[in-house]
Short mmCIF file of C-alpha atoms in Angstrom, two decimals:
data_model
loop_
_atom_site.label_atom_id
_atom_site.label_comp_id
_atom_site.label_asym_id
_atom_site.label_seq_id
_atom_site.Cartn_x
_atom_site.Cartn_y
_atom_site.Cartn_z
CA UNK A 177 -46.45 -135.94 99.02
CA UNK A 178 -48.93 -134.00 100.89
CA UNK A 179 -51.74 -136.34 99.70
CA UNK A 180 -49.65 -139.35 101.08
CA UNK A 181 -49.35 -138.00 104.08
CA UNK A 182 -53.27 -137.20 104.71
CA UNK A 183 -54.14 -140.91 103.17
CA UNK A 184 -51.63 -142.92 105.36
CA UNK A 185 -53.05 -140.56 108.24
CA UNK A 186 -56.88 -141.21 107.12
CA UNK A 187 -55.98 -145.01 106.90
CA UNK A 188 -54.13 -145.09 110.59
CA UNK A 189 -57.36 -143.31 112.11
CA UNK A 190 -59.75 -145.83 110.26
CA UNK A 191 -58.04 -148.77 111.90
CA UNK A 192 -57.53 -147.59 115.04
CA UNK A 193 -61.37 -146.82 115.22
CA UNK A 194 -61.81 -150.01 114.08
CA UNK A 195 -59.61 -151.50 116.69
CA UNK A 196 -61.81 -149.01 119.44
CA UNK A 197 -64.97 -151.00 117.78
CA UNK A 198 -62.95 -154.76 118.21
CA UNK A 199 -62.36 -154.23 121.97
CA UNK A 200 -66.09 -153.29 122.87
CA UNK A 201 -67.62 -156.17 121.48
CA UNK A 202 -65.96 -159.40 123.19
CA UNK A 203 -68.29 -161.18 120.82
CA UNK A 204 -67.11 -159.65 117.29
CA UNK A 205 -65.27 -163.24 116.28
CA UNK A 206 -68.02 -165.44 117.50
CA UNK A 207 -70.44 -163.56 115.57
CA UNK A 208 -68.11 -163.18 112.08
CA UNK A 209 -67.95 -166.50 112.77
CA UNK A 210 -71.89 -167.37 112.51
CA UNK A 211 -72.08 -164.96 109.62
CA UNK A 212 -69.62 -167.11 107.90
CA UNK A 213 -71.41 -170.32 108.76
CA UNK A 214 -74.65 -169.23 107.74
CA UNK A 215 -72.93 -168.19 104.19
CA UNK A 216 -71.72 -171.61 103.93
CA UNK A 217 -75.19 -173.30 104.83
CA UNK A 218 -76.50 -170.74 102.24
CA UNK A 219 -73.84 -171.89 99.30
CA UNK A 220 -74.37 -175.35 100.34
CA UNK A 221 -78.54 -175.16 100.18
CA UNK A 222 -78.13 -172.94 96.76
CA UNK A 223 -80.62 -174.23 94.32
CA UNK A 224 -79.47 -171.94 91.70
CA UNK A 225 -76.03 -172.95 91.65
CA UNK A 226 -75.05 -175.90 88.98
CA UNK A 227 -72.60 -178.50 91.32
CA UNK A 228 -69.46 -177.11 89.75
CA UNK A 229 -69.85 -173.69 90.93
CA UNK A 230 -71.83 -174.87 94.23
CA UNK A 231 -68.40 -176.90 94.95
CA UNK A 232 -66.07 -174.06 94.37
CA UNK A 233 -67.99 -171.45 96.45
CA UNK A 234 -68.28 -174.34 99.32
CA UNK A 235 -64.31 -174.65 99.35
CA UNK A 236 -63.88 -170.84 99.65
CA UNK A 237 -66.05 -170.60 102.45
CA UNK A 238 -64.54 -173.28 104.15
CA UNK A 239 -61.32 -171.86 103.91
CA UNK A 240 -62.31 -168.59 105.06
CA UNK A 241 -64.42 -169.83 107.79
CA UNK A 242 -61.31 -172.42 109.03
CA UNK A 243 -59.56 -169.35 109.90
CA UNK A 244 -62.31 -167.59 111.49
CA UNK A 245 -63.01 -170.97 113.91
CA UNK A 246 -59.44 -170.81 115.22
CA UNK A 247 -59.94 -166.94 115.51
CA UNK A 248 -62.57 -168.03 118.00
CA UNK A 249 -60.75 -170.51 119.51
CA UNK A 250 -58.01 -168.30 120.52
CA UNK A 251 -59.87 -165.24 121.52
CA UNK A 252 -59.53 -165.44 125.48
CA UNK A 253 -62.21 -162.80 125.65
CA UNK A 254 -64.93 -165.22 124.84
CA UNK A 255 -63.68 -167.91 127.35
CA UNK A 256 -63.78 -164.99 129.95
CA UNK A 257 -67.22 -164.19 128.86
CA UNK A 258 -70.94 -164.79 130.54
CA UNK A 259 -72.65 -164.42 126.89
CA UNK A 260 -75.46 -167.17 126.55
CA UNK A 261 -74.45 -167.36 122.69
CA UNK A 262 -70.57 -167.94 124.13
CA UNK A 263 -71.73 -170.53 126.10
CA UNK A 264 -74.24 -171.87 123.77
CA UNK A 265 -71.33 -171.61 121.08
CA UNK A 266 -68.98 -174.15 123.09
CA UNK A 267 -71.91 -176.48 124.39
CA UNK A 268 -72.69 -176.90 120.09
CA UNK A 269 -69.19 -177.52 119.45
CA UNK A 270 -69.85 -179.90 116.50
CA UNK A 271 -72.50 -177.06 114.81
CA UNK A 272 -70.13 -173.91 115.37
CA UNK A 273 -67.17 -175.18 114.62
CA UNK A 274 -68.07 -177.21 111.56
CA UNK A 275 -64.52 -177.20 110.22
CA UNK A 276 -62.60 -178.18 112.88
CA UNK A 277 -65.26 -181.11 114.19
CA UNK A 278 -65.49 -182.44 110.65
CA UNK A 279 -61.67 -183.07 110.39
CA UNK A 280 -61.69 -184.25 113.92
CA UNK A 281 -64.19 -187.03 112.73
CA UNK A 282 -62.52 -186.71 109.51
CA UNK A 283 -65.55 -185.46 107.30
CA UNK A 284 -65.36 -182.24 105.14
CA UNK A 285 -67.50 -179.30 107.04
CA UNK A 286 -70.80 -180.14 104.86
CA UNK A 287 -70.52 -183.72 105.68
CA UNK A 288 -70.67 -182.20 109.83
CA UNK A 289 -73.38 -180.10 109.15
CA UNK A 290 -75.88 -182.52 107.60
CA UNK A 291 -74.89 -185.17 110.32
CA UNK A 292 -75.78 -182.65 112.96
CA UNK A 293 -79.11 -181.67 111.40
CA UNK A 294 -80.19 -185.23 110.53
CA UNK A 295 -79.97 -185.01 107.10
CA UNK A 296 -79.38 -188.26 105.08
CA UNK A 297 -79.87 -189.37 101.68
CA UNK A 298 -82.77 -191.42 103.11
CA UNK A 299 -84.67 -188.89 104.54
CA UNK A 300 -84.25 -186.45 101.91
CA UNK A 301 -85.07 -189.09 99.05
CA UNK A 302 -88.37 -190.41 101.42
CA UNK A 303 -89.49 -186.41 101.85
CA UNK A 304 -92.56 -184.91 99.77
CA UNK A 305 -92.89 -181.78 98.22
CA UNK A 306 -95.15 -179.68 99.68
CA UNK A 307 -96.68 -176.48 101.00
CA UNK A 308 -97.26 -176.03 104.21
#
C-alpha cells in the first residue's frame, strides 16, 4: 500500500516536470516532429533492410509521424512564435509535413519526399557510383 502510494506520487511528479519542460520549449512538437521525419528518411534510405522489413518500418513511422504533423498543426504556440525553424517549417510545407501533403496530392509520404528532393527513377538509374 505504502509502495503504491510513493510510485503513483513518483509518477505524478515525473509528469508534471515533464509538463514544466513542454511549456518552456514552444518548439518541443516541431522538433519531435523533425526527429520523426528524419527516422523515416533514415528507414526509407536503409540499405540494410530487405524490402519487406524496409516496408513495414516505413508504415510505422508514418503512422507515428501522422500524429505528430497534426500535433504541430494544432499547437497555437508555434503559430504565435518568431522561431526561424517555425517559419521555415510552414514556408516547406510539402517537406515537413510529408504526410499530410502526400495525401493532399494523394501520394504516400515517401512518394512526397522523393518528389520534393528530385529524386526519380531516371536520375537515380543515370547516377554513377563514386567517391568523391
Amino acid at each position: 500500500m505504502k509502495k503504491s502510494i510513493v510510485n503513483t506520487l513518483a509518477l505524478s511528479l515525473l509528469c508534471a516536470c515533464s509538463f514544466s519542460v513542454l511549456a518552456k520549449d514552444p518548439l518541443f512538437t516541431l522538433k519531435n516532429l523533425e526527429r520523426e521525419r528524419a527516422a523515416l528518411i533514415n528507414d526509407l534510405l536503409d540499405t540494410e533492410a530487405d524490402a519487406q522489413q524496409r516496408l513495414s518500418k516505413i508504415k510505422l513511422k508514418q503512422r507515428q509521424l501522422s500524429d505528430m504533423e497534426r500535433m504541430v498543426l494544432r499547437d497555437e504556440r508555434l503559430v504565435q512564435s518568431n522561431s526561424r525553424l517555425a517559419q521555415k517549417a510552414f514556408e516547406n510545407y510539402d517537406l515537413t509535413f510529408l504526410v499530410h501533403a502526400g495525401a493532399e496530392q494523394k501520394k504516400s509520404a515517401t512518394e512526397q519526399w522523393l518528389n520534393q528532393v528530385r529524386l526519380t527513377n531516371k536520375r537515380i538509374l543515370s547516377s554513377k557510383a563514386g567517391f568523391r
